[in-house]
PDB file of C-alpha atoms in Angstrom:
ATOM      1  CA  GLY A   1    -115.059  -6.712  76.940  1.00 81.00           C
ATOM      2  CA  HIS A   2    -115.005  -6.442  80.698  1.00 81.00           C
ATOM      3  CA  ASP A   3    -115.451  -2.660  80.554  1.00 83.00           C
ATOM      4  CA  PHE A   4    -118.202  -2.606  77.882  1.00 88.00           C
ATOM      5  CA  HIS A   5    -121.123  -0.235  78.486  1.00 89.00           C
ATOM      6  CA  TYR A   6    -124.221   0.596  76.474  1.00 91.00           C
ATOM      7  CA  GLY A   7    -127.551   2.369  76.704  1.00 91.00           C
ATOM      8  CA  ARG A   8    -128.521   5.644  78.306  1.00 92.00           C
ATOM      9  CA  TYR A   9    -125.598   7.154  80.200  1.00 90.00           C
ATOM     10  CA  GLY A  10    -123.731   3.879  79.679  1.00 89.00           C
ATOM     11  CA  ALA A  11    -125.840   2.196  82.346  1.00 92.00           C
ATOM     12  CA  GLY A  12    -125.751  -1.185  80.603  1.00 90.00           C
ATOM     13  CA  SER A  13    -122.855  -3.514  81.300  1.00 91.00           C
ATOM     14  CA  PRO A  14    -121.881  -7.162  80.802  1.00 88.00           C
ATOM     15  CA  ARG A  15    -123.668  -7.902  84.086  1.00 87.00           C
ATOM     16  CA  THR A  16    -126.968  -6.404  82.852  1.00 89.00           C
ATOM     17  CA  LEU A  17    -126.657  -8.420  79.636  1.00 87.00           C
ATOM     18  CA  MET A  18    -126.161 -11.618  81.642  1.00 86.00           C
ATOM     19  CA  GLU A  19    -129.291 -10.843  83.646  1.00 87.00           C
ATOM     20  CA  GLN A  20    -131.337 -10.847  80.414  1.00 85.00           C
ATOM     21  CA  GLN A  21    -130.804 -14.605  80.044  1.00 78.00           C
ATOM     22  CA  ASP A  22    -132.087 -14.359  76.453  1.00 84.00           C
ATOM     23  CA  PHE A  23    -128.695 -15.178  75.010  1.00 84.00           C
ATOM     24  CA  ALA A  24    -125.248 -16.308  76.020  1.00 86.00           C
ATOM     25  CA  ILE A  25    -122.439 -13.833  76.416  1.00 87.00           C
ATOM     26  CA  SER A  26    -118.776 -14.237  77.133  1.00 88.00           C
ATOM     27  CA  VAL A  27    -116.871 -11.498  78.882  1.00 88.00           C
ATOM     28  CA  ILE A  28    -113.286 -11.098  77.789  1.00 87.00           C
ATOM     29  CA  GLU A  29    -110.933 -10.098  80.558  1.00 87.00           C
ATOM     30  CA  PRO A  30    -108.372  -7.385  79.883  1.00 87.00           C
ATOM     31  CA  ILE A  31    -105.218  -8.360  78.023  1.00 89.00           C
ATOM     32  CA  THR A  32    -102.063  -6.778  79.375  1.00 88.00           C
ATOM     33  CA  PHE A  33     -98.503  -6.231  78.242  1.00 88.00           C
ATOM     34  CA  ASP A  34     -95.866  -5.485  80.880  1.00 86.00           C
ATOM     35  CA  GLY A  35     -98.682  -5.020  83.368  1.00 86.00           C
ATOM     36  CA  VAL A  36    -100.541  -2.370  81.333  1.00 84.00           C
ATOM     37  CA  ARG A  37    -103.891  -3.035  79.660  1.00 87.00           C
ATOM     38  CA  ILE A  38    -103.836  -3.217  75.861  1.00 91.00           C
ATOM     39  CA  SER A  39    -106.552  -1.146  74.207  1.00 90.00           C
ATOM     40  CA  SER A  40    -107.218   0.314  70.791  1.00 90.00           C
ATOM     41  CA  SER A  41    -107.015   3.827  72.244  1.00 91.00           C
ATOM     42  CA  ARG A  42    -103.602   3.048  73.746  1.00 93.00           C
ATOM     43  CA  ILE A  43    -102.333   1.688  70.419  1.00 96.00           C
ATOM     44  CA  GLU A  44    -103.755   4.705  68.579  1.00 96.00           C
ATOM     45  CA  GLN A  45    -101.994   7.085  70.969  1.00 96.00           C
ATOM     46  CA  LEU A  46     -98.682   5.244  70.559  1.00 96.00           C
ATOM     47  CA  ILE A  47     -98.926   5.496  66.760  1.00 97.00           C
ATOM     48  CA  LYS A  48     -99.759   9.214  66.898  1.00 96.00           C
ATOM     49  CA  GLU A  49     -96.749   9.786  69.162  1.00 96.00           C
ATOM     50  CA  GLY A  50     -94.443   7.917  66.783  1.00 96.00           C
ATOM     51  CA  GLU A  51     -94.010   4.997  69.165  1.00 96.00           C
ATOM     52  CA  VAL A  52     -94.565   2.545  66.312  1.00 97.00           C
ATOM     53  CA  GLU A  53     -92.302  -0.151  67.730  1.00 96.00           C
ATOM     54  CA  MET A  54     -94.359  -0.438  70.924  1.00 95.00           C
ATOM     55  CA  ALA A  55     -97.627  -0.149  68.978  1.00 96.00           C
ATOM     56  CA  SER A  56     -96.497  -3.060  66.803  1.00 96.00           C
ATOM     57  CA  ARG A  57     -95.683  -5.143  69.882  1.00 94.00           C
ATOM     58  CA  LEU A  58     -99.183  -4.560  71.214  1.00 94.00           C
ATOM     59  CA  LEU A  59    -100.792  -5.235  67.821  1.00 94.00           C
ATOM     60  CA  GLY A  60     -98.776  -8.415  67.335  1.00 93.00           C
ATOM     61  CA  ARG A  61     -97.730  -7.173  63.879  1.00 96.00           C
ATOM     62  CA  PHE A  62     -96.184  -4.122  62.269  1.00 97.00           C
ATOM     63  CA  TYR A  63     -98.491  -1.170  61.722  1.00 97.00           C
ATOM     64  CA  PHE A  64     -98.947  -0.447  58.015  1.00 96.00           C
ATOM     65  CA  ILE A  65    -100.921   1.596  55.523  1.00 95.00           C
ATOM     66  CA  ARG A  66    -101.704   1.021  51.866  1.00 94.00           C
ATOM     67  CA  GLY A  67    -101.779   3.497  49.015  1.00 94.00           C
ATOM     68  CA  LYS A  68    -100.792   4.257  45.447  1.00 96.00           C
ATOM     69  CA  VAL A  69     -97.437   5.682  44.455  1.00 96.00           C
ATOM     70  CA  ALA A  70     -97.880   9.205  43.109  1.00 94.00           C
ATOM     71  CA  HIS A  71     -95.523  11.614  41.391  1.00 91.00           C
ATOM     72  CA  GLY A  72     -93.780  14.046  43.680  1.00 85.00           C
ATOM     73  CA  TYR A  73     -91.340  16.879  43.160  1.00 81.00           C
ATOM     74  CA  GLN A  74     -88.461  14.511  42.187  1.00 81.00           C
ATOM     75  CA  ARG A  75     -86.211  16.126  44.825  1.00 83.00           C
ATOM     76  CA  GLY A  76     -85.294  12.788  46.395  1.00 81.00           C
ATOM     77  CA  ARG A  77     -84.232  11.387  43.044  1.00 82.00           C
ATOM     78  CA  ARG A  78     -81.962  14.398  42.426  1.00 81.00           C
ATOM     79  CA  MET A  79     -80.408  13.921  45.887  1.00 87.00           C
ATOM     80  CA  ARG A  80     -79.908  10.182  45.210  1.00 86.00           C
ATOM     81  CA  PHE A  81     -82.599   9.265  47.725  1.00 91.00           C
ATOM     82  CA  PRO A  82     -85.577   8.557  45.452  1.00 90.00           C
ATOM     83  CA  THR A  83     -88.876   8.183  47.267  1.00 93.00           C
ATOM     84  CA  ALA A  84     -92.193   6.522  46.649  1.00 95.00           C
ATOM     85  CA  ASN A  85     -94.751   9.213  47.497  1.00 94.00           C
ATOM     86  CA  LEU A  86     -97.871   7.639  48.916  1.00 95.00           C
ATOM     87  CA  GLN A  87    -101.317   8.772  47.843  1.00 92.00           C
ATOM     88  CA  MET A  88    -103.925   7.239  50.127  1.00 80.00           C
ATOM     89  CA  ASP A  89    -107.509   6.647  49.113  1.00 71.00           C
ATOM     90  CA  ASP A  90    -108.517   5.653  52.648  1.00 72.00           C
ATOM     91  CA  ALA A  91    -108.212   7.644  55.846  1.00 85.00           C
ATOM     92  CA  TYR A  92    -105.449   6.092  57.925  1.00 89.00           C
ATOM     93  CA  LEU A  93    -104.079   6.879  61.325  1.00 93.00           C
ATOM     94  CA  LEU A  94    -100.599   8.235  60.606  1.00 93.00           C
ATOM     95  CA  PRO A  95     -97.594   8.078  62.888  1.00 96.00           C
ATOM     96  CA  GLY A  96     -96.341  11.372  64.236  1.00 94.00           C
ATOM     97  CA  LYS A  97     -94.159  13.532  62.016  1.00 95.00           C
ATOM     98  CA  GLY A  98     -90.626  12.271  61.658  1.00 96.00           C
ATOM     99  CA  VAL A  99     -88.333   9.781  59.999  1.00 97.00           C
ATOM    100  CA  TYR A 100     -88.821   6.056  60.555  1.00 98.00           C
ATOM    101  CA  ALA A 101     -87.151   2.749  59.802  1.00 98.00           C
ATOM    102  CA  GLY A 102     -89.600   0.612  57.890  1.00 98.00           C
ATOM    103  CA  SER A 103     -90.263  -1.613  54.958  1.00 98.00           C
ATOM    104  CA  VAL A 104     -92.341  -1.398  51.818  1.00 98.00           C
ATOM    105  CA  GLU A 105     -94.147  -4.231  50.109  1.00 97.00           C
ATOM    106  CA  VAL A 106     -94.192  -3.964  46.330  1.00 96.00           C
ATOM    107  CA  GLU A 107     -95.953  -6.680  44.328  1.00 94.00           C
ATOM    108  CA  GLY A 108     -95.624  -9.250  47.114  1.00 94.00           C
ATOM    109  CA  LYS A 109     -91.963  -8.572  47.939  1.00 96.00           C
ATOM    110  CA  ARG A 110     -90.862  -6.608  50.973  1.00 97.00           C
ATOM    111  CA  TRP A 111     -87.965  -4.155  50.828  1.00 97.00           C
ATOM    112  CA  PRO A 112     -86.262  -2.282  53.698  1.00 98.00           C
ATOM    113  CA  ALA A 113     -86.893   1.457  53.670  1.00 98.00           C
ATOM    114  CA  MET A 114     -86.785   4.708  55.554  1.00 98.00           C
ATOM    115  CA  ILE A 115     -90.045   6.604  55.701  1.00 97.00           C
ATOM    116  CA  ASN A 116     -90.723  10.292  56.136  1.00 96.00           C
ATOM    117  CA  VAL A 117     -94.002  11.645  57.500  1.00 95.00           C
ATOM    118  CA  GLY A 118     -94.201  15.416  57.377  1.00 91.00           C
ATOM    119  CA  GLN A 119     -94.116  18.596  55.347  1.00 87.00           C
ATOM    120  CA  ASN A 120     -90.458  18.641  54.187  1.00 85.00           C
ATOM    121  CA  PRO A 121     -89.517  21.799  56.135  1.00 81.00           C
ATOM    122  CA  THR A 122     -86.233  22.291  54.255  1.00 85.00           C
ATOM    123  CA  PHE A 123     -88.294  22.912  51.109  1.00 85.00           C
ATOM    124  CA  ALA A 124     -91.083  24.842  52.907  1.00 80.00           C
ATOM    125  CA  ASN A 125     -93.821  22.405  51.845  1.00 80.00           C
ATOM    126  CA  ASP A 126     -97.123  22.895  53.638  1.00 80.00           C
ATOM    127  CA  ALA A 127     -98.779  19.653  52.555  1.00 83.00           C
ATOM    128  CA  LEU A 128     -98.297  16.546  54.670  1.00 86.00           C
ATOM    129  CA  SER A 129     -96.592  13.771  52.736  1.00 90.00           C
ATOM    130  CA  ILE A 130     -95.703  10.145  53.312  1.00 94.00           C
ATOM    131  CA  GLU A 131     -92.685   9.125  51.305  1.00 95.00           C
ATOM    132  CA  ALA A 132     -90.486   6.052  51.467  1.00 97.00           C
ATOM    133  CA  ASN A 133     -86.921   5.656  50.258  1.00 96.00           C
ATOM    134  CA  ILE A 134     -86.902   1.954  49.348  1.00 97.00           C
ATOM    135  CA  PHE A 135     -83.403   0.511  49.718  1.00 97.00           C
ATOM    136  CA  ASP A 136     -81.817  -1.227  46.728  1.00 94.00           C
ATOM    137  CA  PHE A 137     -85.025  -0.977  44.707  1.00 94.00           C
ATOM    138  CA  GLU A 138     -85.234  -0.004  41.085  1.00 90.00           C
ATOM    139  CA  GLY A 139     -88.354   0.030  39.025  1.00 91.00           C
ATOM    140  CA  ASP A 140     -91.273   2.133  37.940  1.00 93.00           C
ATOM    141  CA  ILE A 141     -94.028   1.802  40.521  1.00 95.00           C
ATOM    142  CA  TYR A 142     -96.005   4.973  39.788  1.00 95.00           C
ATOM    143  CA  GLY A 143     -99.702   4.195  40.102  1.00 95.00           C
ATOM    144  CA  LYS A 144     -99.054   0.860  41.848  1.00 96.00           C
ATOM    145  CA  THR A 145    -100.465   0.056  45.252  1.00 96.00           C
ATOM    146  CA  ILE A 146     -97.850  -0.537  47.933  1.00 96.00           C
ATOM    147  CA  GLU A 147     -97.924  -1.214  51.664  1.00 96.00           C
ATOM    148  CA  VAL A 148     -95.739   0.837  54.005  1.00 97.00           C
ATOM    149  CA  PHE A 149     -94.768  -0.775  57.327  1.00 98.00           C
ATOM    150  CA  TRP A 150     -93.416   1.228  60.257  1.00 97.00           C
ATOM    151  CA  LEU A 151     -90.757  -0.557  62.320  1.00 97.00           C
ATOM    152  CA  ASP A 152     -89.199   2.117  64.542  1.00 97.00           C
ATOM    153  CA  TYR A 153     -88.792   5.846  65.006  1.00 97.00           C
ATOM    154  CA  ILE A 154     -85.473   7.425  63.969  1.00 97.00           C
ATOM    155  CA  ARG A 155     -85.796  11.192  64.475  1.00 97.00           C
ATOM    156  CA  ASP A 156     -87.918  14.343  64.430  1.00 95.00           C
ATOM    157  CA  MET A 157     -88.430  16.565  61.408  1.00 93.00           C
ATOM    158  CA  ILE A 158     -85.573  19.019  60.958  1.00 92.00           C
ATOM    159  CA  LYS A 159     -85.293  22.100  58.762  1.00 92.00           C
ATOM    160  CA  PHE A 160     -81.831  22.026  57.227  1.00 93.00           C
ATOM    161  CA  ASN A 161     -79.952  25.077  55.994  1.00 93.00           C
ATOM    162  CA  ASN A 162     -79.206  23.488  52.634  1.00 93.00           C
ATOM    163  CA  ILE A 163     -79.466  20.298  50.582  1.00 92.00           C
ATOM    164  CA  ASP A 164     -75.937  19.174  51.518  1.00 93.00           C
ATOM    165  CA  GLU A 165     -76.882  19.116  55.219  1.00 95.00           C
ATOM    166  CA  LEU A 166     -80.076  17.235  54.381  1.00 94.00           C
ATOM    167  CA  CYS A 167     -78.202  14.638  52.293  1.00 93.00           C
ATOM    168  CA  ALA A 168     -75.651  14.093  55.083  1.00 95.00           C
ATOM    169  CA  GLN A 169     -78.499  13.467  57.560  1.00 95.00           C
ATOM    170  CA  LEU A 170     -80.274  11.130  55.132  1.00 95.00           C
ATOM    171  CA  LYS A 171     -77.102   9.040  54.888  1.00 96.00           C
ATOM    172  CA  THR A 172     -77.029   8.772  58.683  1.00 97.00           C
ATOM    173  CA  ASP A 173     -80.748   7.932  58.795  1.00 97.00           C
ATOM    174  CA  LYS A 174     -80.262   5.201  56.201  1.00 96.00           C
ATOM    175  CA  LYS A 175     -77.476   3.575  58.249  1.00 97.00           C
ATOM    176  CA  ILE A 176     -79.792   3.497  61.249  1.00 97.00           C
ATOM    177  CA  ALA A 177     -82.744   2.157  59.240  1.00 97.00           C
ATOM    178  CA  GLU A 178     -80.611  -0.584  57.656  1.00 96.00           C
ATOM    179  CA  LYS A 179     -80.130  -2.125  61.121  1.00 93.00           C
ATOM    180  CA  PHE A 180     -83.779  -3.117  61.197  1.00 89.00           C
TER     181      PHE A 180
END
């Protein structure tokens, strides 16, 4: 890249490589979007901030992670919002805490979904979880590997006073997520 540096104190540059004349190099000029340079650090920051829609535009594809479906507390099922709880074997960059519109790929078929990244504050969970409510999906996928795609941010994490308030908000979230 045009801004590549190497060696002690980063003194090496594409120019110093060209001076070597031992090999050919090609310098790639910066790629921009709306006048701003695209970089992996910019995309990473957007994902961390929950700006998954813009990150996807810069990536040229939706950001996704892969993992196995694990058993959870079954709270979503009891509230009529069953979730696939993701257990990840690899370390992934996760979007910021919140609720997202997304999709989930199960055995080669993609389903719309809403995705939660966070600790479930209404239930006072301390552990970070990634769980997806897959729309119009029925089936046993425990132990299966799925891919979770983030399309857009819906809202921040909220601690509700009771399950009825949470369910009402989930219905609203689902309506928003269905538009994607």
